[in-house]
Short mmCIF file of C-alpha atoms in Angstrom, two decimals:
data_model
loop_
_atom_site.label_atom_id
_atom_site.label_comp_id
_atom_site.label_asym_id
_atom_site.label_seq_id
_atom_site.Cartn_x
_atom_site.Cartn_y
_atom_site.Cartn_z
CA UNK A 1 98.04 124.75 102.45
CA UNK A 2 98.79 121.77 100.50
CA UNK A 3 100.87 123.38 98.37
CA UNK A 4 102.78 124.94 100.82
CA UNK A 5 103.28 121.69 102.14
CA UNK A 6 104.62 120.04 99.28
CA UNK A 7 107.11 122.26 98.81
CA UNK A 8 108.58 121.88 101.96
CA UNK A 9 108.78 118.26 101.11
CA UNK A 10 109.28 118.31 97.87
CA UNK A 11 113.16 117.53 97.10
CA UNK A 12 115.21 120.67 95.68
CA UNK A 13 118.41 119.97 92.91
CA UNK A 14 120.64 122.69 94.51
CA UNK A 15 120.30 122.44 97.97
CA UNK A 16 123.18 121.45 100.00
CA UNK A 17 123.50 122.53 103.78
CA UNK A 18 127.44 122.93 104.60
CA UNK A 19 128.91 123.70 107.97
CA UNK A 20 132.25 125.10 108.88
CA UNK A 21 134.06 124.62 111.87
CA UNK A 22 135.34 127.43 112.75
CA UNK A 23 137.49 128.46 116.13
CA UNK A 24 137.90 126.53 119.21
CA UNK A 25 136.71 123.03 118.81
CA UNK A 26 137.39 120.38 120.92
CA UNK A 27 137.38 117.27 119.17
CA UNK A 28 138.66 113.79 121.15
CA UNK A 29 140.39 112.10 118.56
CA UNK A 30 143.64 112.59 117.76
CA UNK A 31 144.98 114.42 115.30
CA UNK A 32 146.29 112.86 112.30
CA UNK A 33 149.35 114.11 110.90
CA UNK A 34 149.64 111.34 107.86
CA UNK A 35 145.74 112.08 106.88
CA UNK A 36 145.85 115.86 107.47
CA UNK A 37 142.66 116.15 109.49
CA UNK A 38 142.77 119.99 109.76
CA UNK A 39 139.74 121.42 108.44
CA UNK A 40 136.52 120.21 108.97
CA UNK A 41 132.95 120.76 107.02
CA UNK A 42 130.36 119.08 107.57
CA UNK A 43 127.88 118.36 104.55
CA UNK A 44 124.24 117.77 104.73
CA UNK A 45 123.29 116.53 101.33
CA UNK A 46 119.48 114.38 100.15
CA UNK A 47 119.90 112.19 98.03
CA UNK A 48 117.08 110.72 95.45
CA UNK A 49 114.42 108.51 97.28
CA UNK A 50 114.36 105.08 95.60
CA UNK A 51 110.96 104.10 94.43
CA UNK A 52 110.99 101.14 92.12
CA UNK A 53 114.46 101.65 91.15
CA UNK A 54 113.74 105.05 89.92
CA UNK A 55 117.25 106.39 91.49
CA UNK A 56 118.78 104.36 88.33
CA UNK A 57 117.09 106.51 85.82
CA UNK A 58 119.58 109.20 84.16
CA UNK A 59 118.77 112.18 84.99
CA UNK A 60 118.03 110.49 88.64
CA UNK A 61 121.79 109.63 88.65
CA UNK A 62 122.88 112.84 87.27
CA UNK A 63 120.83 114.64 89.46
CA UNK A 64 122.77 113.25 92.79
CA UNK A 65 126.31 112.97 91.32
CA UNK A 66 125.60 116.82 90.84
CA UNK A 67 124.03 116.85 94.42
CA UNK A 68 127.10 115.39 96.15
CA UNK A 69 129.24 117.27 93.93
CA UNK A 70 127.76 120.88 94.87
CA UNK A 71 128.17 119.85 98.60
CA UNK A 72 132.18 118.80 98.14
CA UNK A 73 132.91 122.39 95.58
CA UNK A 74 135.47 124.70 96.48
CA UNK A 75 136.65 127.11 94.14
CA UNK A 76 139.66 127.70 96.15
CA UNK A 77 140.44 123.85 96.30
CA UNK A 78 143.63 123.81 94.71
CA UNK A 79 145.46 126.25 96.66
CA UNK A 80 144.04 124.11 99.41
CA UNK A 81 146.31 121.63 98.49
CA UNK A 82 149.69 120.91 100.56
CA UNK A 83 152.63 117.99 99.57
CA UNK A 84 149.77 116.74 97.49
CA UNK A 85 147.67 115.80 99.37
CA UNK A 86 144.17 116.33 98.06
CA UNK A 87 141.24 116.81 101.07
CA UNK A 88 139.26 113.74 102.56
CA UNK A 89 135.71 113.31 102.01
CA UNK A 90 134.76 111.22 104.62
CA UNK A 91 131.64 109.48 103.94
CA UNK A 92 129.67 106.27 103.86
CA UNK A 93 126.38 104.76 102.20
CA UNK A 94 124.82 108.08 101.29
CA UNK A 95 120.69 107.83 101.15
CA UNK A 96 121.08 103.69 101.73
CA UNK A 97 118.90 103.79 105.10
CA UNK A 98 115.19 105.47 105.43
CA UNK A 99 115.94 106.96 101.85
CA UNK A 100 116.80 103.23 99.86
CA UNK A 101 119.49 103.88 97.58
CA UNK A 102 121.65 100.71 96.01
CA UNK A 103 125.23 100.39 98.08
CA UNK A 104 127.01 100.22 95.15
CA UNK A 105 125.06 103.30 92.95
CA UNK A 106 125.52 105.79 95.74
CA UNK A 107 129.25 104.30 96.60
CA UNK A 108 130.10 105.10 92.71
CA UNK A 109 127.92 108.65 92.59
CA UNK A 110 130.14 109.55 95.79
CA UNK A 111 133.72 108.59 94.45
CA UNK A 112 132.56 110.22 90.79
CA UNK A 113 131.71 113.70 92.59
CA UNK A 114 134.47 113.76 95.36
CA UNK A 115 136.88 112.66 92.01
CA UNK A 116 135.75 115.66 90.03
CA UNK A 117 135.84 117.99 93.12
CA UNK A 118 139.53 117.38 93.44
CA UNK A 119 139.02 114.75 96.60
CA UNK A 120 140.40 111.48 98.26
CA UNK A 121 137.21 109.38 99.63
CA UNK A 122 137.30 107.55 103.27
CA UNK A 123 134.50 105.73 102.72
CA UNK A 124 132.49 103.49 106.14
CA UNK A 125 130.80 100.50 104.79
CA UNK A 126 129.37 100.33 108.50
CA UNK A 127 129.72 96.62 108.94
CA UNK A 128 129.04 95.29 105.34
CA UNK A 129 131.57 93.38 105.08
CA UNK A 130 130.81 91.87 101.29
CA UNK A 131 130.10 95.68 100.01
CA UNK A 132 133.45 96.42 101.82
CA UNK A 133 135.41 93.82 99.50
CA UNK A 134 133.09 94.71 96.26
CA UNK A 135 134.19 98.19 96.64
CA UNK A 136 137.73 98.09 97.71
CA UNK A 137 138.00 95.60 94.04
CA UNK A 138 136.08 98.16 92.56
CA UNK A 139 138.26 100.86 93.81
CA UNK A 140 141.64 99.44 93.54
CA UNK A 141 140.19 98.55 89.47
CA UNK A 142 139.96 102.17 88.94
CA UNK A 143 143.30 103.01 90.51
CA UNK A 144 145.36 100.20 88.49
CA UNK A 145 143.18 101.08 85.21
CA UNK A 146 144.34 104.63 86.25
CA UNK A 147 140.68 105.41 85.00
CA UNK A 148 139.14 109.25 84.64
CA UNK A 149 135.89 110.43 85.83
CA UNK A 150 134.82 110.41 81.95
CA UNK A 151 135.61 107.14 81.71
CA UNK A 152 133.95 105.86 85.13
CA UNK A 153 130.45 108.47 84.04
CA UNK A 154 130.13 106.94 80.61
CA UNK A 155 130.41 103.33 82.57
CA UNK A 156 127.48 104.03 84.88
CA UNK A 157 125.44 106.07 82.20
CA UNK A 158 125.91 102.46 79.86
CA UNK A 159 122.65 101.03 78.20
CA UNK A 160 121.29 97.55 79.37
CA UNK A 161 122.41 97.99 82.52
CA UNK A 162 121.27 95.54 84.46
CA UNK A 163 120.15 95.77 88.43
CA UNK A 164 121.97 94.15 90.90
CA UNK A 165 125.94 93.74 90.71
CA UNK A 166 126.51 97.25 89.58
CA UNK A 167 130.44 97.13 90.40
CA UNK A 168 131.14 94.31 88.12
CA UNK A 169 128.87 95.53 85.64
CA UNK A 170 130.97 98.84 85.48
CA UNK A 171 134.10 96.97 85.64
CA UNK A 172 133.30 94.42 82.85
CA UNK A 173 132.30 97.56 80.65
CA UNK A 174 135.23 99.98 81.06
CA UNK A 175 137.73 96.92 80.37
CA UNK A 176 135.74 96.22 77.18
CA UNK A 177 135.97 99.62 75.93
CA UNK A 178 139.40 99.76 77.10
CA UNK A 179 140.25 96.33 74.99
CA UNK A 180 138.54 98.30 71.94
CA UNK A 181 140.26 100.87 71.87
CA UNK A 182 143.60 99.15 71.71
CA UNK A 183 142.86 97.33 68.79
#
């Protein structure tokens, strides 16, 4: 019985639980013509429990860029894709609550896997203002760098990273490489 028990527990790498709305819905908010709120899945997604910072080890980080990345795939994305306009992923701070993540690792795991999956992020800070302003810096750094998801992945995979300020910290690193490379 114990064993059984642990594996219900136990946290899996490829599960993802995705919903599709499908036929009549009634939904009370407005549709959005600029946004292009037409389709609607909902992802259920775990992310790493943090114990002693353990969601900052590699293969932790790895494990739930893959996570949220599995939940957001669709190989028929790109004839999804109308004027442009790339799908919303509508999220917000991702396994921060009851599970303890860091703001700012999950924020970056998110926009890394939604990137590579061919989306645009909506992220909620849900009344953190501070995070709010760290990330929309953080954000508009990577759109005015006009940086890749290789670039942004080798940043948060950097050695002596230290805890605490991990926006900066990936910010500070991806203009130093950038410097070195144009010398």
């Amino acid at each position: 019985k114990t064993k059984n028990k642990k594996q219900k527990t136990e946290q899996k790498k490829t599960n993802v639980i995705i919903v599709i709305l499908i036929g009549p819905y009634e939904d009370p908010t407005p549709f959005n013509e600029e946004i292009g709120c037409l389709n609607r899945h909902i992802v259920a997604i775990d992310a790493t429990v943090n114990y002693n910072n353990y969601q900052f080890l590699p293969n932790v980080v790895l494990r739930d860029v893959n996570k949220c990345y599995v939940g957001l795939y669709d190989p028929n994305a790109n004839e999804k894709i109308e004027d442009n306009k790339k799908p919303l992923f509508a999220t917000g701070n991702w396994g921060c609550g009851a599970f303890g993540g860091d703001l700012e690792l999950k924020a970056v795991q998110q926009i890394l896997a939604a990137s590579e999956a061919g989306f645009d992020v909506i992220y909620f800070t849900f009344n953190k203002p501070s995070f709010a302003e760290n990330l929309k810096c953080f954000v508009d750094f990577l759109k005015k760098s006009e940086a890749t998801v290789g670039e942004l992945a080798s940043a948060l995979f950097m050695e002596n990273r230290k805890s605490g300020n991990l926006l900066k910290q990936l910010i500070d690193h991806m203009e130093n490489k950038k410097k070195a490379v144009s010398y």
